[in-house]
Coordinates of C-alpha atoms in Angstrom, one line a residue:
M1 CA -0.5 35.5 -10.4
S2 CA 0.2 33.4 -7.3
L3 CA 1.4 29.7 -7.8
T4 CA -0.8 26.9 -6.9
T5 CA 0.0 25.4 -3.5
V6 CA 0.9 21.9 -3.0
S7 CA -2.3 21.1 -1.3
Q8 CA -4.4 22.9 -4.1
L9 CA -3.0 20.9 -6.6
Q10 CA -3.6 17.5 -4.8
N11 CA -7.1 18.5 -4.6
L12 CA -7.4 19.7 -8.0
I13 CA -6.1 16.3 -9.4
H14 CA -8.3 14.2 -6.9
N15 CA -11.5 16.2 -7.8
Q16 CA -11.0 16.4 -11.7
I17 CA -10.2 12.4 -11.7
G18 CA -13.4 12.0 -9.2
T19 CA -15.5 13.7 -11.8
H20 CA -14.5 12.1 -15.1
F21 CA -13.9 8.8 -13.3
R22 CA -13.9 5.6 -15.6
Q23 CA -14.2 2.4 -13.6
P24 CA -11.8 -0.2 -14.7
E25 CA -12.9 -3.7 -16.0
T26 CA -12.6 -6.5 -13.7
E27 CA -11.3 -9.9 -13.9
N28 CA -10.9 -12.9 -11.6
I29 CA -7.6 -14.1 -10.2
P30 CA -6.6 -16.6 -7.7
V31 CA -6.2 -15.3 -4.1
A32 CA -2.7 -16.1 -3.8
Q33 CA -1.7 -13.6 -6.7
S34 CA -4.0 -10.8 -5.5
V35 CA -1.7 -9.0 -3.3
G36 CA -1.3 -5.2 -4.4
R37 CA -4.5 -5.6 -6.3
V38 CA -7.6 -3.5 -6.0
L39 CA -10.9 -5.4 -4.9
A40 CA -13.7 -4.8 -7.2
Q41 CA -16.7 -6.4 -5.1
D42 CA -17.4 -6.7 -1.2
I43 CA -16.4 -10.0 0.2
V44 CA -19.0 -11.8 2.4
S45 CA -17.7 -14.5 4.4
P46 CA -19.4 -17.9 3.0
I47 CA -18.9 -19.6 6.3
N48 CA -18.8 -19.0 10.2
V49 CA -15.4 -18.5 11.7
P50 CA -15.1 -20.9 13.7
N51 CA -17.2 -23.2 11.3
A52 CA -18.3 -25.3 14.4
N53 CA -17.7 -25.2 18.2
V54 CA -13.9 -26.1 18.5
S55 CA -11.7 -26.2 21.7
A56 CA -9.3 -23.3 22.8
M57 CA -6.8 -25.8 24.3
D58 CA -5.5 -29.2 24.6
G59 CA -7.5 -31.0 27.3
Y60 CA -10.8 -32.9 27.6
A61 CA -14.1 -32.2 26.7
L62 CA -16.9 -32.7 29.4
A63 CA -20.9 -32.7 29.1
H64 CA -21.5 -31.0 32.4
H65 CA -19.7 -28.7 34.6
A66 CA -17.3 -30.4 37.2
A67 CA -15.5 -29.8 40.4
T68 CA -12.0 -30.5 41.8
G69 CA -11.8 -34.5 42.6
D70 CA -14.5 -35.5 40.0
V71 CA -13.4 -38.5 38.2
L72 CA -14.5 -38.9 34.5
R73 CA -14.1 -41.9 32.3
L74 CA -12.4 -41.4 29.1
V75 CA -14.5 -42.4 25.8
G76 CA -12.7 -41.1 23.0
E77 CA -10.7 -38.6 21.2
S78 CA -11.5 -35.5 19.0
A79 CA -8.4 -34.2 16.8
A80 CA -8.3 -31.5 14.1
G81 CA -9.9 -33.1 11.2
H82 CA -11.1 -35.9 13.3
A83 CA -14.3 -35.2 15.1
F84 CA -15.6 -37.5 17.7
S85 CA -19.1 -38.8 16.7
G86 CA -20.1 -40.7 19.7
N87 CA -22.1 -39.6 22.7
V88 CA -20.6 -38.2 25.8
G89 CA -22.7 -38.7 29.0
Q90 CA -22.3 -37.8 32.7
G91 CA -19.3 -38.8 34.2
E92 CA -17.4 -39.1 31.0
C93 CA -15.0 -37.1 29.0
V94 CA -13.3 -36.9 25.4
R95 CA -9.7 -36.3 24.8
I96 CA -9.6 -33.1 22.6
M97 CA -6.8 -31.0 20.7
T98 CA -6.9 -27.3 20.2
G99 CA -8.9 -26.4 17.2
A100 CA -10.8 -29.7 17.2
V101 CA -14.7 -29.7 17.0
V102 CA -16.2 -30.2 20.4
P103 CA -18.7 -33.0 20.7
E104 CA -22.5 -32.2 20.6
D105 CA -23.1 -33.4 24.2
C106 CA -20.1 -31.3 25.7
V107 CA -20.3 -27.8 27.1
A108 CA -16.9 -27.1 28.5
V109 CA -13.2 -28.2 28.0
V110 CA -10.8 -28.5 31.2
I111 CA -7.1 -27.9 30.1
Q112 CA -4.9 -30.9 30.6
E113 CA -2.7 -28.9 33.1
N114 CA -5.8 -29.3 35.4
T115 CA -6.1 -33.0 35.3
Q116 CA -4.5 -36.2 36.4
T117 CA -5.0 -39.6 35.4
D118 CA -5.5 -42.6 37.9
E119 CA -4.3 -46.1 37.9
Q120 CA -7.7 -47.2 35.6
G121 CA -7.0 -44.4 33.1
N122 CA -9.8 -42.2 34.3
I123 CA -9.3 -38.4 34.3
V124 CA -9.3 -36.8 37.8
L125 CA -10.0 -33.0 37.9
T126 CA -7.7 -30.9 40.1
K127 CA -9.8 -27.5 39.4
N128 CA -13.2 -26.7 38.9
V129 CA -14.7 -26.4 35.4
Q130 CA -17.4 -23.9 34.3
E131 CA -19.6 -24.4 31.3
K132 CA -18.5 -22.6 28.3
Q133 CA -15.1 -22.6 29.5
N134 CA -12.3 -23.0 26.9
I135 CA -14.5 -23.3 23.7
R136 CA -14.7 -21.1 20.8
Y137 CA -18.1 -21.0 19.5
A138 CA -19.3 -21.3 15.7
G139 CA -19.5 -17.7 14.3
E140 CA -17.8 -16.2 17.3
E141 CA -15.3 -14.1 15.3
I142 CA -17.1 -13.9 11.9
Q143 CA -20.7 -14.9 11.0
A144 CA -21.7 -16.5 7.4
N145 CA -23.0 -13.7 5.2
H146 CA -21.1 -11.0 7.2
Q147 CA -18.9 -8.7 5.0
V148 CA -15.3 -8.7 5.9
L149 CA -13.6 -6.8 3.1
Q150 CA -14.8 -3.8 1.1
K151 CA -14.6 -3.0 -2.6
G152 CA -11.9 -0.5 -3.4
R153 CA -9.3 -2.1 -1.1
I154 CA -5.9 -2.7 -1.9
L155 CA -5.5 -6.3 -1.0
R156 CA -2.6 -7.1 1.4
D157 CA -0.9 -10.6 2.3
A158 CA -3.0 -10.5 5.4
D159 CA -6.1 -10.3 3.3
V160 CA -5.2 -13.4 1.6
L161 CA -4.8 -15.2 4.6
L162 CA -8.4 -14.2 5.8
L163 CA -9.7 -15.0 2.1
A164 CA -8.0 -18.5 2.2
A165 CA -9.5 -19.3 5.6
L166 CA -12.8 -18.6 4.7
G167 CA -12.5 -21.0 1.6
V168 CA -12.2 -17.9 -1.0
G169 CA -9.9 -19.1 -4.0
E170 CA -10.6 -16.6 -6.4
V171 CA -11.3 -12.8 -6.1
V172 CA -12.7 -10.2 -8.6
V173 CA -10.3 -7.3 -9.0
Y174 CA -10.0 -4.2 -11.2
R175 CA -7.9 -4.8 -14.1
K176 CA -4.5 -3.1 -14.3
I177 CA -4.7 0.2 -15.8
R178 CA -2.5 1.2 -18.6
V179 CA 0.4 4.0 -18.2
A180 CA 2.4 5.1 -21.2
V181 CA 5.8 6.5 -20.2
F182 CA 8.4 8.5 -22.3
S183 CA 11.1 11.0 -21.7
T184 CA 12.1 14.0 -24.0
G185 CA 15.5 15.1 -24.9
D186 CA 18.1 14.9 -27.7
E187 CA 20.6 14.4 -25.0
L188 CA 19.3 11.2 -23.6
V189 CA 21.1 7.6 -24.1
E190 CA 19.9 4.3 -22.8
P191 CA 21.7 3.4 -19.5
S192 CA 23.1 0.3 -21.3
Q193 CA 24.7 2.2 -24.2
P194 CA 27.8 4.3 -24.1
L195 CA 27.9 8.0 -24.3
S196 CA 29.3 9.3 -27.3
G197 CA 29.7 13.0 -26.5
S198 CA 30.1 15.3 -23.7
S199 CA 26.7 16.8 -24.2
Q200 CA 24.8 13.5 -23.9
I201 CA 23.6 12.1 -20.5
Y202 CA 21.7 8.8 -19.4
D203 CA 17.9 8.5 -19.5
S204 CA 17.6 8.1 -15.8
N205 CA 14.2 9.6 -15.2
R206 CA 12.1 7.2 -17.4
H207 CA 13.7 4.1 -15.7
M208 CA 13.2 5.6 -12.4
L209 CA 9.4 6.0 -13.2
M210 CA 9.0 2.7 -14.8
A211 CA 10.4 1.0 -11.5
R212 CA 8.1 3.0 -9.5
L213 CA 5.3 2.1 -11.3
T214 CA 5.9 -1.5 -10.6
S215 CA 4.7 -1.3 -7.2
L216 CA 1.2 -0.4 -8.5
P217 CA -1.4 -2.7 -10.4
I218 CA -0.4 -1.1 -13.6
D219 CA 0.5 -2.3 -17.2
I220 CA 3.5 -0.1 -18.4
I221 CA 3.9 0.8 -22.0
D222 CA 7.3 2.0 -22.6
L223 CA 7.5 4.4 -25.3
K224 CA 11.3 5.1 -24.9
R225 CA 12.6 8.5 -25.9
V226 CA 11.3 11.0 -28.2
E227 CA 13.1 13.5 -30.1
D228 CA 12.9 17.3 -29.1
N229 CA 10.9 18.5 -31.9
L230 CA 7.1 19.4 -31.9
E231 CA 6.1 17.0 -34.8
S232 CA 7.5 13.9 -33.0
V233 CA 6.2 15.0 -29.5
M234 CA 2.5 15.4 -31.1
R235 CA 2.7 12.4 -32.8
V236 CA 3.7 10.0 -29.8
L237 CA 1.5 11.8 -27.3
N238 CA -1.6 11.2 -29.6
D239 CA -0.7 7.6 -30.0
A240 CA -0.1 7.3 -26.1
A241 CA -3.4 9.1 -25.5
K242 CA -5.1 6.2 -27.6
M243 CA -3.4 3.2 -26.0
A244 CA -3.1 4.4 -22.4
D245 CA -5.2 5.4 -19.4
V246 CA -2.9 7.4 -18.1
V247 CA 0.3 9.2 -20.0
I248 CA 3.3 10.4 -17.8
T249 CA 6.5 12.2 -19.4
S250 CA 9.7 13.3 -18.1
G251 CA 11.2 16.7 -19.4
G252 CA 10.1 19.1 -22.0
V253 CA 7.3 21.0 -19.6
S254 CA 9.2 24.1 -18.8
V255 CA 9.9 27.3 -20.6
G256 CA 13.0 26.3 -22.7
D257 CA 13.4 26.6 -26.5
Y258 CA 12.9 22.7 -26.9
D259 CA 10.2 22.4 -24.4
Y260 CA 7.1 21.3 -26.5
L261 CA 4.9 19.3 -24.6
R262 CA 2.9 21.8 -23.0
Q263 CA 2.2 22.8 -26.6
A264 CA 1.4 19.5 -27.6
V265 CA -0.8 18.6 -24.8
E266 CA -3.0 22.0 -25.3
Q267 CA -3.4 21.0 -29.2
I268 CA -4.3 17.4 -28.2
G269 CA -6.5 18.1 -25.1
H270 CA -6.4 20.4 -22.3
I271 CA -4.1 21.4 -19.4
H272 CA -5.6 22.0 -15.9
H273 CA -2.6 23.1 -14.2
Y274 CA 1.1 24.1 -15.0
K275 CA 3.1 25.5 -12.1
V276 CA 3.0 24.7 -8.3
A277 CA 4.8 26.5 -5.2
M278 CA 7.1 23.6 -4.5
K279 CA 10.9 23.1 -4.6
P280 CA 12.1 21.2 -6.3
G281 CA 9.6 20.5 -9.0
K282 CA 8.0 23.9 -9.8
P283 CA 7.1 22.8 -13.5
F284 CA 4.4 20.2 -13.2
V285 CA 1.7 19.7 -15.9
F286 CA -1.6 18.0 -15.3
G287 CA -4.1 17.6 -17.9
Q288 CA -6.2 15.4 -20.2
M289 CA -5.9 14.1 -23.6
M290 CA -9.0 12.4 -25.3
Q291 CA -9.5 9.7 -22.7
A292 CA -6.3 9.8 -21.0
W293 CA -4.9 11.6 -18.0
Y294 CA -1.6 13.4 -18.5
F295 CA 1.3 14.0 -16.0
G296 CA 4.1 16.0 -17.3
L297 CA 7.2 15.9 -14.9
P298 CA 10.2 18.1 -15.0
G299 CA 13.5 16.8 -16.5
N300 CA 15.5 17.6 -13.3
P301 CA 15.9 14.1 -11.8
I302 CA 15.0 15.0 -8.1
S303 CA 11.9 17.5 -9.4
G304 CA 10.5 14.4 -11.3
F305 CA 11.2 12.1 -8.4
V306 CA 9.5 14.6 -5.8
G307 CA 6.7 15.4 -8.1
F308 CA 5.7 11.6 -8.5
D309 CA 5.6 11.2 -4.9
M310 CA 3.5 14.4 -4.1
F311 CA 1.0 14.2 -7.0
V312 CA 1.2 11.3 -9.4
K313 CA 1.2 8.2 -6.9
S314 CA -1.9 9.0 -5.2
A315 CA -3.7 10.0 -8.4
L316 CA -2.9 6.4 -9.8
W317 CA -4.3 4.7 -7.1
Q318 CA -7.7 6.6 -7.5
L319 CA -7.8 5.8 -11.2
C320 CA -7.0 2.0 -10.3
G321 CA -10.4 2.1 -8.2
V322 CA -9.0 2.4 -4.5
V323 CA -11.7 3.9 -2.0
E324 CA -9.2 5.0 0.7
I325 CA -6.2 6.1 -0.9
P326 CA -2.8 5.3 1.0
Q327 CA -1.5 8.2 2.7
P328 CA 2.1 8.5 3.4
L329 CA 3.3 8.5 7.2
R330 CA 4.4 11.8 8.6
L331 CA 5.9 12.2 12.0
Q332 CA 7.9 15.1 13.8
A333 CA 11.7 15.2 14.1
A334 CA 13.8 17.8 15.6
L335 CA 16.5 19.4 13.4
S336 CA 20.2 18.4 14.3
V337 CA 21.7 21.2 12.0
P338 CA 20.3 24.7 11.1
V339 CA 18.4 24.8 7.8
K340 CA 18.4 27.7 5.4
K341 CA 15.1 28.4 3.7
S342 CA 13.2 31.2 2.1
A343 CA 9.4 31.8 2.4
G344 CA 7.1 31.3 -0.7
R345 CA 7.4 27.6 -1.7
M346 CA 7.1 24.5 0.1
D347 CA 10.6 22.8 0.5
I348 CA 10.8 19.2 0.2
Q349 CA 14.5 18.1 1.3
R350 CA 16.0 14.9 1.1
A351 CA 17.1 14.1 4.7
I352 CA 18.5 11.6 6.9
L353 CA 15.9 10.5 9.7
T354 CA 17.6 9.1 13.0
R355 CA 16.0 7.6 15.9
Q356 CA 18.0 8.2 19.2
A357 CA 18.6 6.2 22.2
N358 CA 15.8 8.1 23.8
G359 CA 13.3 7.1 21.4
N360 CA 13.1 10.7 19.7
W361 CA 13.5 11.3 16.0
T362 CA 16.1 13.9 14.7
V363 CA 16.5 14.9 11.1
A364 CA 19.2 16.6 8.7
P365 CA 19.4 17.5 5.0
C366 CA 21.1 14.8 3.0
G367 CA 23.8 16.5 0.9
S368 CA 23.0 19.5 -1.7
Q369 CA 19.5 20.1 -2.4
D370 CA 20.0 21.1 -5.8
S371 CA 17.4 19.3 -8.2
H372 CA 20.2 17.9 -10.5
R373 CA 22.0 16.1 -7.9
I374 CA 21.1 12.5 -7.5
L375 CA 23.4 11.0 -4.9
G376 CA 21.5 12.4 -2.0
I377 CA 18.2 10.8 -3.1
S378 CA 19.8 7.3 -2.8
R379 CA 21.3 8.2 0.5
A380 CA 18.4 9.7 2.2
N381 CA 15.7 7.7 4.0
A382 CA 13.0 10.6 4.2
Y383 CA 11.7 13.7 2.9
M384 CA 11.9 17.0 5.2
I385 CA 8.8 18.9 4.4
L386 CA 9.1 22.5 5.1
P387 CA 5.8 24.7 4.5
L388 CA 6.0 27.5 2.2
E389 CA 5.8 30.4 4.9
S390 CA 8.6 29.0 6.8
E391 CA 12.0 30.5 6.8
N392 CA 15.6 29.7 8.1
L393 CA 15.3 27.1 10.9
A394 CA 17.7 26.5 13.8
I395 CA 18.9 23.5 15.5
G396 CA 16.2 22.0 17.5
D397 CA 13.4 23.3 15.6
V398 CA 10.6 20.6 14.9
V399 CA 9.7 19.7 11.3
E400 CA 7.6 17.5 9.6
V401 CA 9.3 14.5 8.0
Q402 CA 7.9 11.8 5.6
P403 CA 10.0 8.4 6.0
F404 CA 10.7 6.5 2.8
A405 CA 9.0 3.0 3.3
Q406 CA 11.7 0.9 1.6
A407 CA 14.4 2.5 4.0
F408 CA 12.5 1.3 7.2
L409 CA 11.8 -2.3 6.1
D410 CA 11.9 -5.0 8.5

């Protein structure tokens, strides 16, 4: 039986969640605290932007068009937050600042660089001025009752700027979904504790998962480590499925004598998928237990890390109520070294992506690609994604690369 391809599994997960999707409840939160949350209703602008006719420049507001040499009497000033409330007639003008309300009688603004002041304090034009010049009209950018943000959007800091400018102080967002996390393995020890024997290792995968979940609108339920026996695994899985929307586990999904998770999930719920044609990360379990979705990541550290990126993260965004699920940036880069590969599985290698002086990108594997080696993932700044049908590659061959967003922050 052929293995499921990466794209097939991604589609399977997306379709299963879409078919059985339960929309999260909603809550109101301050707009300043909304970055990274998912909008639960469309946002319609309550005001025009600009809210009134305002000046685009510092200068003088005129009640009519004017020509070079015209002399205008200054009758007042309009500043931001302090509009001029008087009348402006023929041969008169008002000093005005950028963003200030244009007086009702005025039809144009001349910039101050195109004026001079005579001995009597009058304003003399040095350039012609046409009607509507240098005025931003009410509703020119956004009209009241116009939709500006759509339900299902992941709110960004730029959205906070927009919403606050519209006078929106609170937004309705979906509540954070609950994700339970635990690892299996009698050999695992908490990072803060000493190792008591050569057979013990630190529980890195669970901490990695919890760290990565913090970037999503999620409440994490840490169920720690579960002992390697079916009874313990069944008990914790059953409890997790009752308290969480999603359960993510590390380890125990392969075919070893002590890998009980698949058996336990099948007894509590249903497994939709087991193995994927991907290296690293061939064992990957996706299923359901009662109302909870289940993702079983392999115990090899890099296999779990890659599996989270390829399958889990987008599924979590979907469950959070996102309409347009974020897609990772992919670009093309030329190999700077030869790469060995056998056909049959997509190979996702840790890599170093480099931009050359001419603007072109080059890429090379970052150290050994064994799935238990952890130093390379810390030093890498990208995945090199080699399709399942590709074989050995030579220097200069162009491959697809997925940069790590955190490695390219400004």
